[in-house]
Coordinates of C-alpha atoms and ligand atoms in Angstrom, one line a residue:
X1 CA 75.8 175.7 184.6
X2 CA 76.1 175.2 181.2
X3 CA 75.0 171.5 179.8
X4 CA 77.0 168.7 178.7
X5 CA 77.2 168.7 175.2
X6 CA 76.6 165.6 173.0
X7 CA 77.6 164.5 169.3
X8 CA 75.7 161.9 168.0
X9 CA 77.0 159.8 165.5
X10 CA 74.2 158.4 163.2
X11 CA 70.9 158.4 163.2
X12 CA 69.3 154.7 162.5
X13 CA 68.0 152.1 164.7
X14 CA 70.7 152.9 167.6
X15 CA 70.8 156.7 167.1
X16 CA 67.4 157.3 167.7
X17 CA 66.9 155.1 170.3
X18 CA 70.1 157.0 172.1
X19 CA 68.1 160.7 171.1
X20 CA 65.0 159.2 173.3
X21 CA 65.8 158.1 175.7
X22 CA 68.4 161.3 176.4
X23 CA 65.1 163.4 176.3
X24 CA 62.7 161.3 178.1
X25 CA 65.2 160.3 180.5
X26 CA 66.1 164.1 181.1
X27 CA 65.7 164.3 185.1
X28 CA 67.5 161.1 185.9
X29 CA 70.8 162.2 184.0
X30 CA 70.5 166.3 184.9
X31 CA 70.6 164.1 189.1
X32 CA 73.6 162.4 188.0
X33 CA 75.3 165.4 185.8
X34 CA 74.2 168.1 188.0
X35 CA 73.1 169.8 184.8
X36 CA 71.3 169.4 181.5
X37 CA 72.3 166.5 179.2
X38 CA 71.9 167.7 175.5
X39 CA 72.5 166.0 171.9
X40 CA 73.8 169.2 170.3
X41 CA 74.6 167.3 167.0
X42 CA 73.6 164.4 165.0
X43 CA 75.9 163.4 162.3
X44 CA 73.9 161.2 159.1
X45 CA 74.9 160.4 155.8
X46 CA 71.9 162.1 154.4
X47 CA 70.8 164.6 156.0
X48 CA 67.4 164.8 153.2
X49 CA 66.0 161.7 155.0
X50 CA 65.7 163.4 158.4
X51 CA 63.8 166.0 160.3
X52 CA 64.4 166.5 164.2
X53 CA 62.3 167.5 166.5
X54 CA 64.3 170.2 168.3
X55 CA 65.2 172.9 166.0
X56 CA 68.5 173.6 168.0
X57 CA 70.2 170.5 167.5
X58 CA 72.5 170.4 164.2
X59 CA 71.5 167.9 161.7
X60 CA 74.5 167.7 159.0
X61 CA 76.8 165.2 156.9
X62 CA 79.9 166.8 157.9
X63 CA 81.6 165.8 161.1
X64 CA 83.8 168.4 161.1
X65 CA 80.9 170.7 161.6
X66 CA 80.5 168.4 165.4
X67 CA 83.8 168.5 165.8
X68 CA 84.5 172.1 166.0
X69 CA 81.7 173.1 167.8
X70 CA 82.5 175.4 170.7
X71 CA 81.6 173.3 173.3
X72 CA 81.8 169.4 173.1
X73 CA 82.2 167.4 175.8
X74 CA 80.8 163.5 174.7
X75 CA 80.6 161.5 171.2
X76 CA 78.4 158.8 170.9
X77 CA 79.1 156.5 167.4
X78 CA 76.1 154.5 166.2
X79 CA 77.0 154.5 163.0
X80 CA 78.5 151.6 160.6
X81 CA 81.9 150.1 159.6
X82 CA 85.4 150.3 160.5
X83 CA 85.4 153.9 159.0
X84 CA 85.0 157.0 159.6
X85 CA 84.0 155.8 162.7
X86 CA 87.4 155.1 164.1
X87 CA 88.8 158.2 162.6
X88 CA 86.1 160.2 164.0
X89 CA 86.3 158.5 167.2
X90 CA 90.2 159.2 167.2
X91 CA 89.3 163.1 166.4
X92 CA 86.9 163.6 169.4
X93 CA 89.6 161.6 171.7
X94 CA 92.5 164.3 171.0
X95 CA 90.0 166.8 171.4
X96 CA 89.4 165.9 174.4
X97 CA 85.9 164.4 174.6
X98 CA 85.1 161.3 176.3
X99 CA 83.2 158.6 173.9
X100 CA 80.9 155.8 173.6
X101 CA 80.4 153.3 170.8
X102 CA 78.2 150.9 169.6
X103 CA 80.1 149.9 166.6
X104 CA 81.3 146.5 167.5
X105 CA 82.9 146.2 164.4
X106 CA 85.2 149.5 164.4
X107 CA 85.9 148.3 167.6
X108 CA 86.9 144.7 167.4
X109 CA 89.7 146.4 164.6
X110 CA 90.5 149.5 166.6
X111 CA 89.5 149.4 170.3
X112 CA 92.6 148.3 171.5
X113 CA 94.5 151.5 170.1
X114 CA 91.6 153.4 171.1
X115 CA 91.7 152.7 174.8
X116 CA 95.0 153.6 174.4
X117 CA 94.4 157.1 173.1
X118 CA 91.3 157.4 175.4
X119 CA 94.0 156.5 178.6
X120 CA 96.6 158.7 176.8
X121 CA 94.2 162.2 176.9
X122 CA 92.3 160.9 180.0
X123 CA 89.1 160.8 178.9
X124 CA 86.4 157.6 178.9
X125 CA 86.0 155.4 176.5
X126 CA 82.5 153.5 176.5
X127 CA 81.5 149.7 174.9
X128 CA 79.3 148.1 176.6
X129 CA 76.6 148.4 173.7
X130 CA 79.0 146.5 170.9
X131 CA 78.3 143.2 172.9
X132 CA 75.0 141.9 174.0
X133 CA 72.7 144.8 173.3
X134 CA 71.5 146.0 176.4
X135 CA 72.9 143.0 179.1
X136 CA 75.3 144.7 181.2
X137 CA 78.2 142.2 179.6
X138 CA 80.9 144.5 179.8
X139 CA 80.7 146.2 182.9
X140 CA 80.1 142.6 185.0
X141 CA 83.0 141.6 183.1
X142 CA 85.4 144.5 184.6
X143 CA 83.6 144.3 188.0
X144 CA 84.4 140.4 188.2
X145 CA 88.3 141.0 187.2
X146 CA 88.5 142.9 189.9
X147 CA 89.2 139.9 192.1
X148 CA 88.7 136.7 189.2
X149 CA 90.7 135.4 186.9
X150 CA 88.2 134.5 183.9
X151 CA 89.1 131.5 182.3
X152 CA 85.8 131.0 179.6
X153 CA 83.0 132.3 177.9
X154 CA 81.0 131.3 176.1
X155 CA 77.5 132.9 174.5
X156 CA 74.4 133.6 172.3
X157 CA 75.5 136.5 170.8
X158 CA 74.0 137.2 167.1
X159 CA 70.0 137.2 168.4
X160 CA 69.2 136.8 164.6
X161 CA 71.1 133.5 164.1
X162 CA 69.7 132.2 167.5
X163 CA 66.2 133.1 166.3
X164 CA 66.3 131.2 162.9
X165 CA 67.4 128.0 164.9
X166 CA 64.7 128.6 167.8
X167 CA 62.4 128.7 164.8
X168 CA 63.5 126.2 162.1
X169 CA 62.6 123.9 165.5
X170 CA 59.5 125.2 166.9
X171 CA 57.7 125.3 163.7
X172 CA 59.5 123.0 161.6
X173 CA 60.6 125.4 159.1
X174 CA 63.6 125.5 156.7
X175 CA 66.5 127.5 157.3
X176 CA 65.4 129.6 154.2
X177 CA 61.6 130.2 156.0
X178 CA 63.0 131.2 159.3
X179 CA 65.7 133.7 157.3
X180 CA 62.5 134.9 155.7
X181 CA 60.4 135.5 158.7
X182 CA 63.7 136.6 160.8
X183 CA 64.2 139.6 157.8
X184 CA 60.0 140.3 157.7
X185 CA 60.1 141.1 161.4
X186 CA 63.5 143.2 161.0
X187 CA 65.6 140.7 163.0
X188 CA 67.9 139.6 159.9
X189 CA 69.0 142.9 156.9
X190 CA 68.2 142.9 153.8
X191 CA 72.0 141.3 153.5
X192 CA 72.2 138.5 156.1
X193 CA 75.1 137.4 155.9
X194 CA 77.5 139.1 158.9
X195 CA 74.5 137.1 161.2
X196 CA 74.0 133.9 159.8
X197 CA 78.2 133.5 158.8
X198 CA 78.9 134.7 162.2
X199 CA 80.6 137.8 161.5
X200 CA 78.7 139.6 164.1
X201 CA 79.0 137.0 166.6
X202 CA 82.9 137.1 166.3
X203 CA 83.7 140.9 165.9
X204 CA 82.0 141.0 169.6
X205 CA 83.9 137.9 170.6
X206 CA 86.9 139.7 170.1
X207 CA 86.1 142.8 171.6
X208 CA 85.2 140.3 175.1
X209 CA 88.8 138.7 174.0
X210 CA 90.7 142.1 174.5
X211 CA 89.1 143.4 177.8
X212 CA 89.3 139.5 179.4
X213 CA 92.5 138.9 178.0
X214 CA 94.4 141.6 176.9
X215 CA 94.7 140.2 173.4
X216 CA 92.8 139.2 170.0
X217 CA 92.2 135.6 169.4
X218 CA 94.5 133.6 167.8
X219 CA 94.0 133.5 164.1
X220 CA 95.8 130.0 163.6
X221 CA 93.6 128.2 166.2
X222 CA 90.1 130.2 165.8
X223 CA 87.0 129.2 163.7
X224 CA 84.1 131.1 162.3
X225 CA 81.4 128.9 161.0
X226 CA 77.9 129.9 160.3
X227 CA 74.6 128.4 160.4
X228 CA 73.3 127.8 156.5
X229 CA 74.5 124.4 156.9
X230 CA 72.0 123.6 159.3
X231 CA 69.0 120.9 158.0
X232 CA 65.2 120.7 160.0
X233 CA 66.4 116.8 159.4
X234 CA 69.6 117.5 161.6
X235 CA 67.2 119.1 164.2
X236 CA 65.0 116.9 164.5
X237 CA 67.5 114.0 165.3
X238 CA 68.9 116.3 168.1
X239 CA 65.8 117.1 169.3
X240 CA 65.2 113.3 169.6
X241 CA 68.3 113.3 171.7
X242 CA 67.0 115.8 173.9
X243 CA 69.8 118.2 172.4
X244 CA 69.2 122.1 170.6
X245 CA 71.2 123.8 168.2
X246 CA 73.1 126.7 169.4
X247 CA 75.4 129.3 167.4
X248 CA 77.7 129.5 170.6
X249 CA 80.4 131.8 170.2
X250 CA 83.3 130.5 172.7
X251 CA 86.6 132.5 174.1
X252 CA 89.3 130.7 176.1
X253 CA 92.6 130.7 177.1
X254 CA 94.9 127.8 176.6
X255 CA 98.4 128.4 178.1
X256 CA 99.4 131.6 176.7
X257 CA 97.1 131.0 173.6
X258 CA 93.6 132.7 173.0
X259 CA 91.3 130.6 170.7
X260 CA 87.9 131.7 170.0
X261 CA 85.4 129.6 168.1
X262 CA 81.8 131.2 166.7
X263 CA 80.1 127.5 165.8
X264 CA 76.6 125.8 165.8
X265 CA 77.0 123.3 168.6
X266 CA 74.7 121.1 170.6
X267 CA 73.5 122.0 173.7
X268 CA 72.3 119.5 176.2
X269 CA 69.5 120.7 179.2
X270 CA 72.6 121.2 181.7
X271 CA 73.6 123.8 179.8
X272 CA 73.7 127.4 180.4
X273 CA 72.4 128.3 176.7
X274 CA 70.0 125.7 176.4
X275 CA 67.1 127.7 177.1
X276 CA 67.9 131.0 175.3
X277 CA 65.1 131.0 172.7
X278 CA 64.7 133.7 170.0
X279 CA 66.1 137.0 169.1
X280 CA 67.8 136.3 172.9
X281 CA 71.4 136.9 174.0
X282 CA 72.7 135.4 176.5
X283 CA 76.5 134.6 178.1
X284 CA 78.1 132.1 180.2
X285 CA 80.9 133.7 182.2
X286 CA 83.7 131.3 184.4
X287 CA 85.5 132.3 186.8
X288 CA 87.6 131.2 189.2
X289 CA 86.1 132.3 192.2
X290 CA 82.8 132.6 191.4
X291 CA 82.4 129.7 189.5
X292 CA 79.8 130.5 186.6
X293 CA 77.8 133.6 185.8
X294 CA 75.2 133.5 183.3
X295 CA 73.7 136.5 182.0
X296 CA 70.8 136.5 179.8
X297 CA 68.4 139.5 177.2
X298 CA 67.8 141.5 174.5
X299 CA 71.1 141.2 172.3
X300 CA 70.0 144.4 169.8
X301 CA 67.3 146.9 169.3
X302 CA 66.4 150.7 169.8
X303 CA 65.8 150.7 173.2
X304 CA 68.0 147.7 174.7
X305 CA 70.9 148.9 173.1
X306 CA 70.4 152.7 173.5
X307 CA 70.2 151.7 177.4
X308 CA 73.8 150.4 177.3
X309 CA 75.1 153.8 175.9
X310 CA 73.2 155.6 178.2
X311 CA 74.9 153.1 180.9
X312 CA 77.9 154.2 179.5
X313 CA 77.1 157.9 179.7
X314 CA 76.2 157.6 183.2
X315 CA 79.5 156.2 184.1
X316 CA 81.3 159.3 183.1
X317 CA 79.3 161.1 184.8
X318 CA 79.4 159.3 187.6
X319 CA 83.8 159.6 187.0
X320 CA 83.6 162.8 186.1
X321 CA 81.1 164.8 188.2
X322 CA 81.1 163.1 191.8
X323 CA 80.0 166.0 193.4
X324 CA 76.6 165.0 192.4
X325 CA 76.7 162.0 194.1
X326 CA 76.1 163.3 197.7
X327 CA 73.5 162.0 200.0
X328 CA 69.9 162.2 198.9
X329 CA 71.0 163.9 195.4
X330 CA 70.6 161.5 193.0
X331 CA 66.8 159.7 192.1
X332 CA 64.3 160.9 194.2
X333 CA 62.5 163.4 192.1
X334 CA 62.4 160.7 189.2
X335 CA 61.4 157.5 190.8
X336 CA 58.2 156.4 189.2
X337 CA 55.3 156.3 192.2
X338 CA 54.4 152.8 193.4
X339 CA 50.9 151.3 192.1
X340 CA 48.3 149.9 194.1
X341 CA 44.8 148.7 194.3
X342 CA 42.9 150.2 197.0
X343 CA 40.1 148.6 197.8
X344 CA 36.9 150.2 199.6
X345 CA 34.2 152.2 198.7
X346 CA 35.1 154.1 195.6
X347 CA 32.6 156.6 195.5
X348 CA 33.1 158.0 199.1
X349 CA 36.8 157.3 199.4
X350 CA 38.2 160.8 200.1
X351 CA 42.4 160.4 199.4
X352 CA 44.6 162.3 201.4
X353 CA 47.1 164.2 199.0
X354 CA 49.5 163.1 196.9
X355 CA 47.3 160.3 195.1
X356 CA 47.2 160.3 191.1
X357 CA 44.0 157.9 190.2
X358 CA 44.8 156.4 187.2
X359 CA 41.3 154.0 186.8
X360 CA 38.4 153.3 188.8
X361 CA 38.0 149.4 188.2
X362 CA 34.8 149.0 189.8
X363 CA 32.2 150.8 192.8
X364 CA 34.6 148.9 195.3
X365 CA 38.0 149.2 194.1
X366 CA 40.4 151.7 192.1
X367 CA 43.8 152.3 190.9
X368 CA 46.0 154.6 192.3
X369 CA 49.6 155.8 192.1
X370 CA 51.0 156.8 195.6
X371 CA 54.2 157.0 197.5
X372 CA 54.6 154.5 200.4
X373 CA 54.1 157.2 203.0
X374 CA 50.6 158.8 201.1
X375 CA 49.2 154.9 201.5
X376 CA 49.9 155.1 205.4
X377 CA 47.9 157.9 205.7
X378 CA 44.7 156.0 204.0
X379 CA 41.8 155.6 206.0
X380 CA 41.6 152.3 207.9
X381 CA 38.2 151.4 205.7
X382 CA 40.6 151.4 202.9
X383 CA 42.9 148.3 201.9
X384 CA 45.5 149.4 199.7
X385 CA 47.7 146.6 197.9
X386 CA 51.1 147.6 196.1
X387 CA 50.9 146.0 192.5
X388 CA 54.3 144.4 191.5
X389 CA 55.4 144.2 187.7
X390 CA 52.8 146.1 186.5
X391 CA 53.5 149.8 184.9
X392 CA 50.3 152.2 185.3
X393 CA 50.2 154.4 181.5
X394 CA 49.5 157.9 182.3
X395 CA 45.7 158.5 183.6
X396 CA 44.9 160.6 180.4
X397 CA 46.1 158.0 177.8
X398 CA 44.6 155.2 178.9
X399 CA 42.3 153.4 181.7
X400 CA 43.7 150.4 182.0
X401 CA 46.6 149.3 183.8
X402 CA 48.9 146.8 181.3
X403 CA 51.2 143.6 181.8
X404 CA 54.5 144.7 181.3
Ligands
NAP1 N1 70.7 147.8 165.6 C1 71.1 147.3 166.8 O1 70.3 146.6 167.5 C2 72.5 147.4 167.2 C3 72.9 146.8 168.4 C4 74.2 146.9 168.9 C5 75.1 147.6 168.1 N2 74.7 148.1 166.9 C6 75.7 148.9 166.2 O2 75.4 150.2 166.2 C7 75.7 150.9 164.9 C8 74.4 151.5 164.3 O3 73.5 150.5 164.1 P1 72.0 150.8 163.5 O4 71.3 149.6 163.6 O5 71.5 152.0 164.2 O6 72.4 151.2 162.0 P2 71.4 152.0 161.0 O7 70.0 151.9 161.4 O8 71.8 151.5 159.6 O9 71.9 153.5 161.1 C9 73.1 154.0 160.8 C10 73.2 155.5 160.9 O10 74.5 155.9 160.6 C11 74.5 156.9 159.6 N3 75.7 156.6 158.8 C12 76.2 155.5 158.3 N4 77.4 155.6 157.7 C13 77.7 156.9 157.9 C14 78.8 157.7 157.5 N5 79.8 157.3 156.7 N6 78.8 159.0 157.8 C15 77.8 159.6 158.5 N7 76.7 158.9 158.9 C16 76.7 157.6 158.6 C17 73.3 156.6 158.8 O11 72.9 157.8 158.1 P3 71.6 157.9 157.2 O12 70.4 157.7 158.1 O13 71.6 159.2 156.6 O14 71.8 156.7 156.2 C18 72.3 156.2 159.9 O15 71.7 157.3 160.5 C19 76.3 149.8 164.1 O16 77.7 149.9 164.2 C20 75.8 148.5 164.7 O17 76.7 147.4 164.5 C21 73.5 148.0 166.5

C-alpha cells in the first residue's frame, strides 16, 4: 500500500518539530493509517540554510514543485504570514488534499473561506495548533458544542506576554528586564511586538470567535491593548491586594453581538487564570451545561505545537481510513512497557522473558521494563513495584531512570 504523502510547509521551530515527531512517532500513525506516513516535501524560503536527513524527501523554495508531485495527499503550513500561506493552502484544497495549519494568523484572515473550500472539495481542514500550542483547545471546543451552547472564554493565550508579567513580579524586574530575559531564552523575537501588543493573543481570539460563534468579533466594540504599560510599582500594589496581572484575552457574545477584548486585567485567587505562571497557556471555557472548563499548558514550542498537528493528522486518518480502527488494531505494538522496581536479590534473580533491565540500583533491587503479564510470572521472592510518572531512557544511553 503505497504511503500517505505529506507536504510540509516550512521548516523553523514548528516544521521541525512536525518532521520529528512524524519519524519517531512512525508505528503509532502507520496503526492508525494502515500504512506508512511520509513528509515527501518540505517547502523553505532558503533552501541554502538546510540539510535533511533523508535524502528522498524534497527540500525546495518552490511550492509548485509540492504541488505537482504525483502523489499528495496532506499539507501541513508552518510557515508565516497571511501569504502565501493562504494561497498555498487554497491550491492543495482544489487539489484535493486535506490540510493542517499552524498559522494562526493566515487563519484568523482566511479560515472562514477556507473551511468553506475545505467543505466544498471534501477534504479536512486542521487548526488546532493556531490556538494554545499543544492544549487540545480546539477539538474540546467542537466536542462541547455538540450538546452546549458556549457563552464565554476567556484565556492566557500569548505565553510570552504571560511570562514577562509572571516575571516582572517574581523577581521584581522591569518590564524592559523581563522582555530581555523573555527574548534570551527564545520566548519573545527579536521583534516583540505581535506578543507584548497582543497581536498574537487576538489573531487566535478570533479564530476561537469563528468556530464558537460563527463570526469575527465586532470591530466597533473590541479592544486590543498590550502590556508595555505595565509598571513593577502597579504590581506591587496588586500584589498587596492579593491580585496578579493577567493579559486575558476575552470572547463573548452579547445579543447578536461578538466583542472580544485582549487586555491586562486583574485576576483575583477565585479565578481560573490566576495561577497560570510563565510561558503557560491556559483557557477558561463556559458553558451552559457544563458550567466552566478550564484547560491549562504549553501555549508554543517545537514539540507542544508539533503534537497538535500531529493531533490533527490523526483525525483524518481516523475520518478517512476507518478500516484501521478494528478491534485490537490500533496501539499495542507501540505502547511503551511499564517500569518497575523489583526488589530481591539482584544477583540471582533469574527473569522470565520479556524483561528489558534498564539499571541495577543496588545488590537488592533493579530496574526493569516489563509488561503487566511478564511481572506475574516473577518469582514469589521477587517484589516488583510499577513506577508512575517516571520515563526509563533506553538501557544503553543511560543508567539512571529520570523525573519526567
Ligand atoms: N513557534 C511556535 O511555538 C508556534 C506555535 C503555534 C503556531 N505557530 C505558527 O506556526 C508558524 C511557523 O512558526 P515557526 O515558529 O516555526 O516559524 P519559524 O521558525 O520562523 O519558521 C518559519 C519557516 O517557514 C519558512 N518560510 C517563511 N516564509 C516562507 C515563504 N514565503 N515561503 C516558503 N517558506 C517560508 C522559513 O524558511 P527558512 O527557514 O528558509 O527561512 C522557515 O523554515 C507561524 O505561522 C506561527 O505563527 C508557531
Amino acid at each position: 500500500m503505497s504511503a500517505i504523502s505529506i507536504g510540509l510547509l516550512g521548516f523553523g521551530t514548528v516544521g521541525k518539530g512536525v518532521y520529528e515527531t512524524i519519524s519517531k512517532h512512525q508505528g503509532r500513525l502507520q496503526a492508525i493509517f494502515g500504512r506508512e506516513v511520509k513528509v515527501s516535501a518540505i517547502l523553505v524560503k532558503n533552501v541554502s540554510k538546510h540539510s535533511l536527513p533523508d535524502g528522498e524527501v524534497l527540500l525546495t523554495d518552490n511550492f509548485q514543485e509540492i504541488i505537482e508531485l504525483p502523489k499528495l495527499d496532506v499539507v501541513i503550513d508552518a510557515i508565516v504570514g497571511r501569504e502565501p500561506g493562504y494561497t498555498y493552502l487554497r491550491q492543495a484544497i482544489s487539489r484535493g488534499c486535506h490540510v493542517i495549519t499552524a498559522n494562526k494568523e493566515m487563519f484568523a484572515f482566511h479560515g472562514r473561506e477556507l473551511a468553506r473550500l475545505a467543505k466544498h472539495n471534501n477534504v479536512s481542514l486542521g487548526f488546532e495548533a493556531t490556538v494554545g500550542g499543544g492544549i487540545p483547545i480546539i477539538q474540546t471546543i467542537k466536542q462541547l458544542l455538540n450538546a452546549n451552547k458556549i457563552e464565554r472564554i476567556e484565556g492566557i493565550l500569548n505565553g510570552t506576554s504571560n511570562f514577562i508579567l509572571t516575571s516582572m513580579r517574581e523577581e521584581n524586574l522591569t518590564f524592559e528586564e523581563a522582555l530581555k530575559i523573555a527574548q534570551e531564552k527564545g520566548y519573545a523575537e527579536a521583534d516583540p511586538k505581535n506578543d507584548i501588543e497582543g497581536y498574537d493573543a487576538f489573531y487566535k481570539a478570533v479564530v476561537l470567535s469563528e468556530l464558537v460563534f460563527g463570526k469575527s468579533p465586532s470591530q466597533e466594540t473590541s479592544v486590543r491593548e498590550g502590556i508595555t504599560g505595565i509598571t513593577i510599582e502597579q504590581i506591587r500594589v496588586a500584589a498587596s491586594l492579593g491580585l496578579k496581572f493577567k493579559h486575558v484575552a476575552s470572547i463573548q457574545k452579547e445579543q447578536e453581538t461578538i466583542s472580544c477584548t485582549v487586555k491586562p486585567v486583574l485576576t483575583g485567587e477565585a479565578h481560573p487564570l490566576y495561577r497560570v505562571e510563565g510561558v503557560q497557556n491556559a483557557v477558561s471555557i463556559d458553558a451552559d451545561i457544563v458550567g466552566n472548563i478550564s484547560l491549562q499548558g504549553p501555549g508554543a514550542g517545537m514539540f507542544p505545537t508539533a503534537s497538535a498537528i500531529v493531533e490533527d493528522l490523526i483525525h483524518i486518518g481516523k475520518a478517512d481510513f476507518p478500516a484501521v480502527f478494528e478491534e485490537g488494531k490500533s496501539e499495542e505494538t507501540v505502547l511503551e512497557q511499564p517500569v518497575w522496581v523489583i526488589l530481591g536479590d539482584a544477583d540471582q534473580a533469574e527473569l522470565p522473558e520479556g524483561f528489558e533491565t534498564i539499571s541495577k540500583v543496588s545488590k537488592d533491587a533493579f530496574i526493569v521494563k516489563a509488561s503487566f503479564e511478564a511481572v506475574s510470572l516473577l518469582a514469589p521472592d521477587l517484589k516488583a513495584y510499577q513506577v508512575l510518572g517516571y520515563y526509563a531512557p533506553a538501557a544503553e544511553e543511560n543508567k539512571q531512570v529520570q523525573p519526567v
